[in-house]
């Protein structure tokens, strides 16, 4: 205790005050002494000055020391109060301690050593108490802060939940709209396709060449539109977790070659070489043939669409006895590294401008990715801008039965009407 201690002595007896003063001065502590002669003076000083310790006489002229102790404590003063009692006042001392006195000392036992010891003890206890008070206060404050932050977090959580609900609702509406629209559009479209096919078959000789050409264009555009609508419907079904695979055994070579031949005319139009290799040629697999064909069509049509010169290669092989690998490689425009993940998201296209050179909805790879996942497989891509891209699909040779619909992250309860589907 090196700092100067502020001590108050409260006693109406000048002789007693002097005795305490002398004893305190003899104690080896730096001290600043104040004195009060009655209750009123003492309370006034206590209210306005921060003391480190108070020695007070039990008997004061205007009030007794017990009242002073009680009032000081009621004022919230924590300063150590040491009461100086007369001889034989032990019962009173107990009362004083109950009222909040820190310690008591019989006046007859006042010596410098005793006073110093009482003073040191009282201050030590006081400081320890103050530390507890400060720590408690800090605890209360941080508790309050935490409660406030908790309330704010709860508010934010509720807002996010509300926004989430709105987003889910908006997304549901979107998916519902897509499903309804594609369904509604396909009915008249089927009529257009059907009638133009009929017209082409029956009107040979009655229509002029240019009229036949126009009907053919109507048919081709109708088919293209139907493919787009089917993509949208597929996506809606995948999002609703309603797309199911129908596995059956088939010859992989047949499906791959048939699909490549279907698309060969597109490669020929652009003077691209299109090569296909299936090894070994008679691999039997168990999968959904139409969905596997869809995966191939998406990858192959993209490869042809995004390639202006060079060629496209389709390579199918047995990776191990129970896994197959399909590789579609092209020498096209390539994809920048930072775009490689995004292209598998629905509606994502590297060129999203309305003036883009290559047509498309941005759904093909999203659907392909979902289908491959449903087939318990994996799709990956490597690409270099200006050099070309390689898409690789790894699949089990045999799908596990029954094939569960994909657990989509956005499982919407859509009203997708399966019976409306046109094959
Ligand atoms: P779409 O072809 O209808 O635009 P996809 O989902 O099939 O949609 O492909 C998304 C995007 O990924 C394409 O718009 C294109 O930017 C890019 N992409 C896909 N395949 C290739 C490829 N073989 N070469 C270059 N870019 C490709």
GROMACS .gro file of C-alpha atoms and ligand atoms in nm:
model
  450
    1UNK     CA    1   0.000   0.000   0.000
    2UNK     CA    2   0.229   0.277  -0.115
    3UNK     CA    3  -0.023   0.538  -0.221
    4UNK     CA    4  -0.150   0.798   0.028
    5UNK     CA    5  -0.453   0.663   0.216
    6UNK     CA    6  -0.744   0.897   0.288
    7UNK     CA    7  -0.867   0.822   0.637
    8UNK     CA    8  -1.160   0.982   0.822
    9UNK     CA    9  -1.178   0.983   1.202
   10UNK     CA   10  -1.526   1.049   1.344
   11UNK     CA   11  -1.531   1.124   1.717
   12UNK     CA   12  -1.671   1.409   1.923
   13UNK     CA   13  -1.404   1.363   2.191
   14UNK     CA   14  -1.095   1.569   2.109
   15UNK     CA   15  -0.874   1.350   2.329
   16UNK     CA   16  -0.991   1.029   2.166
   17UNK     CA   17  -0.943   1.181   1.819
   18UNK     CA   18  -0.592   1.280   1.911
   19UNK     CA   19  -0.516   0.929   2.036
   20UNK     CA   20  -0.629   0.780   1.703
   21UNK     CA   21  -0.446   1.052   1.510
   22UNK     CA   22  -0.120   0.989   1.696
   23UNK     CA   23  -0.144   0.617   1.664
   24UNK     CA   24  -0.216   0.645   1.289
   25UNK     CA   25   0.072   0.888   1.239
   26UNK     CA   26   0.309   0.646   1.409
   27UNK     CA   27   0.195   0.371   1.175
   28UNK     CA   28   0.429   0.344   0.878
   29UNK     CA   29   0.166   0.433   0.618
   30UNK     CA   30   0.142   0.748   0.404
   31UNK     CA   31  -0.190   0.898   0.507
   32UNK     CA   32  -0.414   1.200   0.469
   33UNK     CA   33  -0.635   1.242   0.776
   34UNK     CA   34  -0.976   1.411   0.793
   35UNK     CA   35  -1.185   1.454   1.104
   36UNK     CA   36  -1.553   1.490   1.185
   37UNK     CA   37  -1.704   1.552   1.527
   38UNK     CA   38  -2.061   1.433   1.474
   39UNK     CA   39  -2.294   1.233   1.251
   40UNK     CA   40  -2.393   1.527   1.028
   41UNK     CA   41  -2.034   1.629   0.953
   42UNK     CA   42  -1.935   1.267   0.894
   43UNK     CA   43  -2.220   1.198   0.649
   44UNK     CA   44  -2.150   1.524   0.462
   45UNK     CA   45  -1.781   1.432   0.426
   46UNK     CA   46  -1.857   1.073   0.327
   47UNK     CA   47  -2.096   1.190   0.057
   48UNK     CA   48  -1.842   1.419  -0.101
   49UNK     CA   49  -1.502   1.253  -0.047
   50UNK     CA   50  -1.368   0.915  -0.143
   51UNK     CA   51  -1.211   0.770   0.174
   52UNK     CA   52  -1.009   0.455   0.200
   53UNK     CA   53  -1.113   0.389   0.559
   54UNK     CA   54  -1.325   0.545   0.838
   55UNK     CA   55  -1.268   0.509   1.212
   56UNK     CA   56  -1.577   0.611   1.399
   57UNK     CA   57  -1.673   0.640   1.757
   58UNK     CA   58  -1.974   0.441   1.852
   59UNK     CA   59  -2.119   0.723   2.057
   60UNK     CA   60  -2.172   1.047   1.867
   61UNK     CA   61  -2.352   1.351   2.005
   62UNK     CA   62  -2.634   1.369   1.743
   63UNK     CA   63  -2.672   0.998   1.649
   64UNK     CA   64  -2.510   0.675   1.750
   65UNK     CA   65  -2.249   0.504   1.532
   66UNK     CA   66  -2.494   0.227   1.436
   67UNK     CA   67  -2.714   0.476   1.249
   68UNK     CA   68  -2.411   0.622   1.074
   69UNK     CA   69  -2.304   0.273   0.962
   70UNK     CA   70  -2.655   0.190   0.836
   71UNK     CA   71  -2.700   0.523   0.658
   72UNK     CA   72  -2.357   0.506   0.495
   73UNK     CA   73  -2.435   0.157   0.362
   74UNK     CA   74  -2.777   0.266   0.247
   75UNK     CA   75  -2.612   0.545   0.051
   76UNK     CA   76  -2.422   0.270  -0.128
   77UNK     CA   77  -2.085   0.362   0.028
   78UNK     CA   78  -1.859   0.061   0.040
   79UNK     CA   79  -1.575   0.229   0.230
   80UNK     CA   80  -1.444   0.021   0.525
   81UNK     CA   81  -1.604   0.142   0.850
   82UNK     CA   82  -1.411   0.050   1.165
   83UNK     CA   83  -1.606   0.129   1.482
   84UNK     CA   84  -1.421   0.226   1.797
   85UNK     CA   85  -1.615   0.092   2.093
   86UNK     CA   86  -1.592   0.134   2.467
   87UNK     CA   87  -1.500  -0.151   2.696
   88UNK     CA   88  -1.762  -0.423   2.729
   89UNK     CA   89  -1.953  -0.316   2.416
   90UNK     CA   90  -1.914  -0.657   2.246
   91UNK     CA   91  -2.290  -0.702   2.198
   92UNK     CA   92  -2.305  -0.362   2.030
   93UNK     CA   93  -2.011  -0.460   1.813
   94UNK     CA   94  -2.208  -0.760   1.684
   95UNK     CA   95  -2.498  -0.530   1.594
   96UNK     CA   96  -2.258  -0.294   1.419
   97UNK     CA   97  -2.110  -0.575   1.211
   98UNK     CA   98  -2.460  -0.684   1.115
   99UNK     CA   99  -2.540  -0.329   1.008
  100UNK     CA  100  -2.241  -0.323   0.776
  101UNK     CA  101  -1.937  -0.226   0.985
  102UNK     CA  102  -1.614  -0.373   0.854
  103UNK     CA  103  -1.449  -0.425   1.191
  104UNK     CA  104  -1.449  -0.293   1.545
  105UNK     CA  105  -1.179  -0.207   1.793
  106UNK     CA  106  -1.199  -0.132   2.158
  107UNK     CA  107  -1.064   0.215   2.233
  108UNK     CA  108  -0.867   0.073   2.523
  109UNK     CA  109  -0.669  -0.145   2.281
  110UNK     CA  110  -0.565   0.129   2.040
  111UNK     CA  111  -0.192   0.110   1.962
  112UNK     CA  112  -0.016   0.216   1.640
  113UNK     CA  113   0.049  -0.149   1.547
  114UNK     CA  114  -0.307  -0.257   1.618
  115UNK     CA  115  -0.451   0.035   1.422
  116UNK     CA  116  -0.216  -0.029   1.129
  117UNK     CA  117  -0.314  -0.394   1.129
  118UNK     CA  118  -0.688  -0.315   1.141
  119UNK     CA  119  -0.645  -0.051   0.871
  120UNK     CA  120  -0.450  -0.283   0.643
  121UNK     CA  121  -0.699  -0.563   0.688
  122UNK     CA  122  -0.998  -0.338   0.629
  123UNK     CA  123  -0.844  -0.190   0.314
  124UNK     CA  124  -0.740  -0.531   0.183
  125UNK     CA  125  -1.092  -0.662   0.226
  126UNK     CA  126  -1.235  -0.340   0.080
  127UNK     CA  127  -1.014  -0.362  -0.228
  128UNK     CA  128  -1.098  -0.726  -0.278
  129UNK     CA  129  -1.466  -0.637  -0.247
  130UNK     CA  130  -1.425  -0.350  -0.491
  131UNK     CA  131  -1.265  -0.588  -0.740
  132UNK     CA  132  -1.562  -0.819  -0.704
  133UNK     CA  133  -1.798  -0.522  -0.745
  134UNK     CA  134  -1.615  -0.407  -1.059
  135UNK     CA  135  -1.604  -0.761  -1.197
  136UNK     CA  136  -1.974  -0.804  -1.123
  137UNK     CA  137  -2.049  -0.474  -1.290
  138UNK     CA  138  -1.846  -0.577  -1.597
  139UNK     CA  139  -2.025  -0.910  -1.598
  140UNK     CA  140  -2.362  -0.737  -1.583
  141UNK     CA  141  -2.257  -0.503  -1.864
  142UNK     CA  142  -2.132  -0.782  -2.086
  143UNK     CA  143  -2.444  -0.978  -2.002
  144UNK     CA  144  -2.653  -0.683  -2.112
  145UNK     CA  145  -2.445  -0.650  -2.427
  146UNK     CA  146  -2.485  -1.019  -2.502
  147UNK     CA  147  -2.859  -0.997  -2.445
  148UNK     CA  148  -2.878  -0.698  -2.680
  149UNK     CA  149  -2.669  -0.877  -2.942
  150UNK     CA  150  -2.884  -1.186  -2.898
  151UNK     CA  151  -3.199  -0.984  -2.953
  152UNK     CA  152  -3.044  -0.827  -3.266
  153UNK     CA  153  -2.934  -1.169  -3.393
  154UNK     CA  154  -3.279  -1.311  -3.328
  155UNK     CA  155  -3.429  -1.019  -3.520
  156UNK     CA  156  -3.188  -1.076  -3.809
  157UNK     CA  157  -3.261  -1.449  -3.800
  158UNK     CA  158  -3.632  -1.379  -3.824
  159UNK     CA  159  -3.573  -1.140  -4.113
  160UNK     CA  160  -3.357  -1.394  -4.295
  161UNK     CA  161  -3.618  -1.661  -4.234
  162UNK     CA  162  -3.884  -1.431  -4.375
  163UNK     CA  163  -3.668  -1.354  -4.678
  164UNK     CA  164  -3.600  -1.726  -4.720
  165UNK     CA  165  -3.968  -1.800  -4.717
  166UNK     CA  166  -4.025  -1.528  -4.974
  167UNK     CA  167  -3.744  -1.668  -5.187
  168UNK     CA  168  -3.878  -2.022  -5.161
  169UNK     CA  169  -4.223  -1.895  -5.252
  170UNK     CA  170  -4.085  -1.699  -5.547
  171UNK     CA  171  -3.883  -1.998  -5.660
  172UNK     CA  172  -4.186  -2.226  -5.625
  173UNK     CA  173  -4.389  -1.986  -5.831
  174UNK     CA  174  -4.112  -1.978  -6.090
  175UNK     CA  175  -4.091  -2.355  -6.109
  176UNK     CA  176  -4.468  -2.387  -6.118
  177UNK     CA  177  -4.484  -2.127  -6.390
  178UNK     CA  178  -4.216  -2.308  -6.591
  179UNK     CA  179  -4.389  -2.643  -6.551
  180UNK     CA  180  -4.733  -2.506  -6.640
  181UNK     CA  181  -4.606  -2.304  -6.933
  182UNK     CA  182  -4.404  -2.586  -7.082
  183UNK     CA  183  -4.701  -2.815  -7.046
  184UNK     CA  184  -4.942  -2.562  -7.198
  185UNK     CA  185  -4.705  -2.479  -7.483
  186UNK     CA  186  -4.641  -2.837  -7.575
  187UNK     CA  187  -5.000  -2.915  -7.667
  188UNK     CA  188  -5.020  -2.665  -7.957
  189UNK     CA  189  -4.659  -2.740  -8.045
  190UNK     CA  190  -4.733  -3.110  -8.083
  191UNK     CA  191  -5.013  -3.018  -8.320
  192UNK     CA  192  -4.772  -2.801  -8.524
  193UNK     CA  193  -4.513  -3.082  -8.536
  194UNK     CA  194  -4.773  -3.348  -8.613
  195UNK     CA  195  -4.943  -3.152  -8.889
  196UNK     CA  196  -4.621  -3.040  -9.054
  197UNK     CA  197  -4.500  -3.404  -9.054
  198UNK     CA  198  -4.832  -3.504  -9.209
  199UNK     CA  199  -4.807  -3.226  -9.463
  200UNK     CA  200  -4.455  -3.331  -9.559
  201UNK     CA  201  -4.557  -3.694  -9.599
  202UNK     CA  202  -4.880  -3.634  -9.789
  203UNK     CA  203  -4.802  -3.332  -9.998
  204UNK     CA  204  -4.518  -3.462 -10.209
  205UNK     CA  205  -4.597  -3.337 -10.556
  206UNK     CA  206  -4.873  -3.095 -10.449
  207UNK     CA  207  -4.649  -2.843 -10.271
  208UNK     CA  208  -4.376  -2.652 -10.450
  209UNK     CA  209  -4.014  -2.704 -10.343
  210UNK     CA  210  -4.007  -2.374 -10.157
  211UNK     CA  211  -4.336  -2.460  -9.983
  212UNK     CA  212  -4.193  -2.799  -9.882
  213UNK     CA  213  -3.882  -2.618  -9.757
  214UNK     CA  214  -4.100  -2.390  -9.544
  215UNK     CA  215  -4.293  -2.683  -9.395
  216UNK     CA  216  -3.962  -2.853  -9.319
  217UNK     CA  217  -3.846  -2.543  -9.138
  218UNK     CA  218  -4.168  -2.530  -8.942
  219UNK     CA  219  -4.110  -2.894  -8.843
  220UNK     CA  220  -3.745  -2.841  -8.746
  221UNK     CA  221  -3.816  -2.527  -8.548
  222UNK     CA  222  -4.108  -2.699  -8.380
  223UNK     CA  223  -3.883  -2.990  -8.281
  224UNK     CA  224  -3.621  -2.752  -8.149
  225UNK     CA  225  -3.882  -2.566  -7.946
  226UNK     CA  226  -4.009  -2.894  -7.808
  227UNK     CA  227  -3.658  -2.985  -7.696
  228UNK     CA  228  -3.629  -2.653  -7.512
  229UNK     CA  229  -3.965  -2.706  -7.345
  230UNK     CA  230  -3.867  -3.058  -7.244
  231UNK     CA  231  -3.549  -2.920  -7.087
  232UNK     CA  232  -3.753  -2.673  -6.884
  233UNK     CA  233  -3.993  -2.944  -6.775
  234UNK     CA  234  -3.702  -3.175  -6.682
  235UNK     CA  235  -3.548  -2.903  -6.471
  236UNK     CA  236  -3.879  -2.840  -6.293
  237UNK     CA  237  -3.912  -3.210  -6.223
  238UNK     CA  238  -3.555  -3.237  -6.095
  239UNK     CA  239  -3.614  -2.940  -5.866
  240UNK     CA  240  -3.932  -3.106  -5.742
  241UNK     CA  241  -3.744  -3.434  -5.683
  242UNK     CA  242  -3.985  -3.604  -5.920
  243UNK     CA  243  -3.760  -3.719  -6.196
  244UNK     CA  244  -3.712  -4.093  -6.186
  245UNK     CA  245  -3.479  -4.316  -6.384
  246UNK     CA  246  -3.606  -4.629  -6.550
  247UNK     CA  247  -3.304  -4.859  -6.568
  248UNK     CA  248  -3.284  -5.150  -6.810
  249UNK     CA  249  -3.000  -5.352  -6.964
  250UNK     CA  250  -2.878  -5.240  -7.307
  251UNK     CA  251  -2.574  -5.233  -7.531
  252UNK     CA  252  -2.379  -4.916  -7.466
  253UNK     CA  253  -2.221  -4.921  -7.813
  254UNK     CA  254  -2.564  -4.904  -7.980
  255UNK     CA  255  -2.686  -4.602  -7.784
  256UNK     CA  256  -2.360  -4.411  -7.822
  257UNK     CA  257  -2.329  -4.472  -8.197
  258UNK     CA  258  -2.697  -4.402  -8.262
  259UNK     CA  259  -2.674  -4.071  -8.073
  260UNK     CA  260  -2.357  -3.967  -8.251
  261UNK     CA  261  -2.515  -4.046  -8.589
  262UNK     CA  262  -2.824  -3.839  -8.499
  263UNK     CA  263  -2.602  -3.536  -8.445
  264UNK     CA  264  -2.354  -3.599  -8.725
  265UNK     CA  265  -2.538  -3.368  -8.965
  266UNK     CA  266  -2.477  -3.076  -8.725
  267UNK     CA  267  -2.102  -3.146  -8.730
  268UNK     CA  268  -2.106  -3.191  -9.108
  269UNK     CA  269  -2.275  -2.852  -9.154
  270UNK     CA  270  -1.978  -2.692  -8.979
  271UNK     CA  271  -1.721  -2.915  -9.151
  272UNK     CA  272  -1.613  -3.062  -8.819
  273UNK     CA  273  -1.476  -3.411  -8.790
  274UNK     CA  274  -1.679  -3.626  -8.553
  275UNK     CA  275  -1.520  -3.946  -8.428
  276UNK     CA  276  -1.653  -4.204  -8.191
  277UNK     CA  277  -1.483  -4.493  -8.017
  278UNK     CA  278  -1.647  -4.741  -7.779
  279UNK     CA  279  -1.415  -4.991  -7.611
  280UNK     CA  280  -1.483  -5.278  -7.583
  281UNK     CA  281  -1.761  -5.257  -7.840
  282UNK     CA  282  -2.006  -5.497  -7.675
  283UNK     CA  283  -2.032  -5.354  -7.326
  284UNK     CA  284  -2.366  -5.421  -7.163
  285UNK     CA  285  -2.483  -5.169  -6.906
  286UNK     CA  286  -2.788  -5.119  -6.688
  287UNK     CA  287  -2.909  -4.763  -6.700
  288UNK     CA  288  -3.196  -4.549  -6.827
  289UNK     CA  289  -3.118  -4.547  -7.203
  290UNK     CA  290  -3.318  -4.234  -7.284
  291UNK     CA  291  -3.160  -4.037  -6.998
  292UNK     CA  292  -2.810  -4.161  -7.090
  293UNK     CA  293  -2.883  -4.055  -7.447
  294UNK     CA  294  -2.993  -3.714  -7.312
  295UNK     CA  295  -2.656  -3.676  -7.133
  296UNK     CA  296  -2.473  -3.763  -7.455
  297UNK     CA  297  -2.688  -3.532  -7.668
  298UNK     CA  298  -2.630  -3.239  -7.432
  299UNK     CA  299  -2.252  -3.285  -7.423
  300UNK     CA  300  -2.218  -3.359  -7.791
  301UNK     CA  301  -2.446  -3.080  -7.915
  302UNK     CA  302  -2.254  -2.833  -7.694
  303UNK     CA  303  -1.922  -2.960  -7.829
  304UNK     CA  304  -2.043  -2.908  -8.188
  305UNK     CA  305  -2.213  -2.576  -8.108
  306UNK     CA  306  -1.906  -2.422  -7.945
  307UNK     CA  307  -1.653  -2.550  -8.202
  308UNK     CA  308  -1.583  -2.362  -8.527
  309UNK     CA  309  -1.292  -2.564  -8.662
  310UNK     CA  310  -1.128  -2.896  -8.591
  311UNK     CA  311  -1.337  -3.171  -8.447
  312UNK     CA  312  -1.521  -3.352  -8.176
  313UNK     CA  313  -1.431  -3.690  -8.023
  314UNK     CA  314  -1.652  -3.921  -7.824
  315UNK     CA  315  -1.470  -4.185  -7.628
  316UNK     CA  316  -1.650  -4.445  -7.422
  317UNK     CA  317  -1.458  -4.706  -7.229
  318UNK     CA  318  -1.471  -4.947  -6.940
  319UNK     CA  319  -1.287  -4.769  -6.660
  320UNK     CA  320  -1.295  -5.083  -6.446
  321UNK     CA  321  -1.510  -5.395  -6.445
  322UNK     CA  322  -1.797  -5.201  -6.290
  323UNK     CA  323  -1.752  -4.843  -6.409
  324UNK     CA  324  -1.770  -4.672  -6.748
  325UNK     CA  325  -1.624  -4.344  -6.865
  326UNK     CA  326  -1.768  -4.119  -7.135
  327UNK     CA  327  -1.538  -3.849  -7.268
  328UNK     CA  328  -1.653  -3.576  -7.509
  329UNK     CA  329  -1.365  -3.363  -7.633
  330UNK     CA  330  -1.368  -3.071  -7.874
  331UNK     CA  331  -1.133  -2.816  -8.025
  332UNK     CA  332  -1.375  -2.530  -7.965
  333UNK     CA  333  -1.373  -2.191  -7.794
  334UNK     CA  334  -1.300  -2.335  -7.448
  335UNK     CA  335  -1.416  -2.209  -7.110
  336UNK     CA  336  -1.227  -1.979  -6.869
  337UNK     CA  337  -1.122  -2.142  -6.539
  338UNK     CA  338  -1.342  -1.914  -6.326
  339UNK     CA  339  -1.649  -2.017  -6.530
  340UNK     CA  340  -1.596  -2.391  -6.504
  341UNK     CA  341  -1.811  -2.441  -6.194
  342UNK     CA  342  -2.082  -2.196  -6.289
  343UNK     CA  343  -2.167  -2.355  -6.621
  344UNK     CA  344  -2.339  -2.640  -6.434
  345UNK     CA  345  -2.587  -2.399  -6.272
  346UNK     CA  346  -2.928  -2.360  -6.440
  347UNK     CA  347  -2.952  -2.072  -6.690
  348UNK     CA  348  -2.576  -2.006  -6.664
  349UNK     CA  349  -2.399  -1.931  -6.989
  350UNK     CA  350  -2.050  -1.796  -7.033
  351UNK     CA  351  -2.195  -1.537  -7.270
  352UNK     CA  352  -2.516  -1.411  -7.113
  353UNK     CA  353  -2.571  -1.120  -7.352
  354UNK     CA  354  -2.875  -1.112  -7.577
  355UNK     CA  355  -2.645  -1.070  -7.874
  356UNK     CA  356  -2.459  -1.396  -7.807
  357UNK     CA  357  -2.351  -1.597  -8.104
  358UNK     CA  358  -2.459  -1.940  -7.979
  359UNK     CA  359  -2.824  -2.008  -7.903
  360UNK     CA  360  -2.935  -2.201  -7.595
  361UNK     CA  361  -3.118  -2.183  -7.265
  362UNK     CA  362  -2.834  -2.261  -7.029
  363UNK     CA  363  -3.016  -2.567  -6.896
  364UNK     CA  364  -2.835  -2.851  -7.074
  365UNK     CA  365  -2.542  -2.887  -6.835
  366UNK     CA  366  -2.756  -2.834  -6.524
  367UNK     CA  367  -2.982  -3.118  -6.632
  368UNK     CA  368  -2.684  -3.332  -6.738
  369UNK     CA  369  -2.517  -3.278  -6.401
  370UNK     CA  370  -2.836  -3.373  -6.214
  371UNK     CA  371  -2.891  -3.681  -6.429
  372UNK     CA  372  -2.533  -3.796  -6.380
  373UNK     CA  373  -2.571  -3.752  -6.004
  374UNK     CA  374  -2.893  -3.954  -6.012
  375UNK     CA  375  -2.699  -4.225  -6.195
  376UNK     CA  376  -2.453  -4.223  -5.902
  377UNK     CA  377  -2.188  -4.081  -6.131
  378UNK     CA  378  -1.969  -3.775  -6.159
  379UNK     CA  379  -1.914  -3.517  -6.430
  380UNK     CA  380  -1.602  -3.305  -6.463
  381UNK     CA  381  -1.459  -3.068  -6.719
  382UNK     CA  382  -1.117  -2.945  -6.825
  383UNK     CA  383  -1.087  -2.659  -7.064
  384UNK     CA  384  -0.855  -2.403  -7.212
  385UNK     CA  385  -0.983  -2.087  -7.374
  386UNK     CA  386  -0.921  -2.100  -7.748
  387UNK     CA  387  -0.807  -2.463  -7.741
  388UNK     CA  388  -1.109  -2.669  -7.648
  389UNK     CA  389  -1.290  -2.855  -7.374
  390UNK     CA  390  -1.307  -3.207  -7.242
  391UNK     CA  391  -1.613  -3.325  -7.050
  392UNK     CA  392  -1.577  -3.652  -6.861
  393UNK     CA  393  -1.861  -3.856  -6.714
  394UNK     CA  394  -1.789  -4.147  -6.479
  395UNK     CA  395  -2.079  -4.384  -6.424
  396UNK     CA  396  -2.141  -4.720  -6.261
  397UNK     CA  397  -2.191  -4.990  -6.520
  398UNK     CA  398  -2.504  -5.100  -6.345
  399UNK     CA  399  -2.747  -4.866  -6.166
  400UNK     CA  400  -2.866  -4.969  -5.824
  401UNK     CA  401  -3.236  -5.063  -5.816
  402UNK     CA  402  -3.464  -4.891  -5.743
  403UNK     CA  403  -3.327  -4.553  -5.849
  404UNK     CA  404  -3.430  -4.292  -5.595
  405UNK     CA  405  -3.535  -3.952  -5.729
  406UNK     CA  406  -3.263  -3.695  -5.669
  407UNK     CA  407  -3.273  -3.526  -5.329
  408UNK     CA  408  -3.262  -3.176  -5.466
  409UNK     CA  409  -3.152  -2.889  -5.241
  410UNK     CA  410  -3.462  -2.709  -5.351
  411UNK     CA  411  -3.735  -2.963  -5.313
  412UNK     CA  412  -4.043  -2.785  -5.431
  413UNK     CA  413  -4.383  -2.935  -5.418
  414UNK     CA  414  -4.459  -2.883  -5.781
  415UNK     CA  415  -4.763  -2.987  -5.969
  416UNK     CA  416  -4.578  -3.138  -6.258
  417UNK     CA  417  -4.818  -3.349  -6.451
  418UNK     CA  418  -4.634  -3.656  -6.577
  419UNK     CA  419  -4.912  -3.767  -6.810
  420UNK     CA  420  -4.863  -3.446  -7.011
  421UNK     CA  421  -4.516  -3.551  -7.119
  422UNK     CA  422  -4.467  -3.614  -7.489
  423UNK     CA  423  -4.199  -3.856  -7.588
  424LIG     P1  424  -2.652  -2.381  -7.340
  424LIG     O1  425  -2.565  -2.465  -7.425
  424LIG     O2  426  -2.797  -2.396  -7.369
  424LIG     O3  427  -2.610  -2.237  -7.335
  424LIG     P2  428  -2.552  -2.546  -7.124
  424LIG     O4  429  -2.601  -2.561  -6.985
  424LIG     O5  430  -2.549  -2.669  -7.208
  424LIG     O6  431  -2.639  -2.431  -7.189
  424LIG     O7  432  -2.406  -2.488  -7.118
  424LIG     C1  433  -2.382  -2.374  -7.036
  424LIG     C2  434  -2.271  -2.292  -7.091
  424LIG     O8  435  -2.147  -2.362  -7.077
  424LIG     C3  436  -2.282  -2.260  -7.237
  424LIG     O9  437  -2.363  -2.148  -7.261
  424LIG     C4  438  -2.137  -2.233  -7.273
  424LIG    O10  439  -2.104  -2.100  -7.236
  424LIG     C5  440  -2.061  -2.329  -7.184
  424LIG     N1  441  -2.025  -2.454  -7.254
  424LIG     C6  442  -2.085  -2.574  -7.243
  424LIG     N2  443  -2.023  -2.666  -7.318
  424LIG     C7  444  -1.922  -2.603  -7.381
  424LIG     C8  445  -1.819  -2.643  -7.474
  424LIG     N3  446  -1.808  -2.769  -7.517
  424LIG     N4  447  -1.732  -2.550  -7.515
  424LIG     C9  448  -1.739  -2.422  -7.471
  424LIG     N5  449  -1.834  -2.379  -7.383
  424LIG    C10  450  -1.922  -2.467  -7.339
   0.00000   0.00000   0.00000
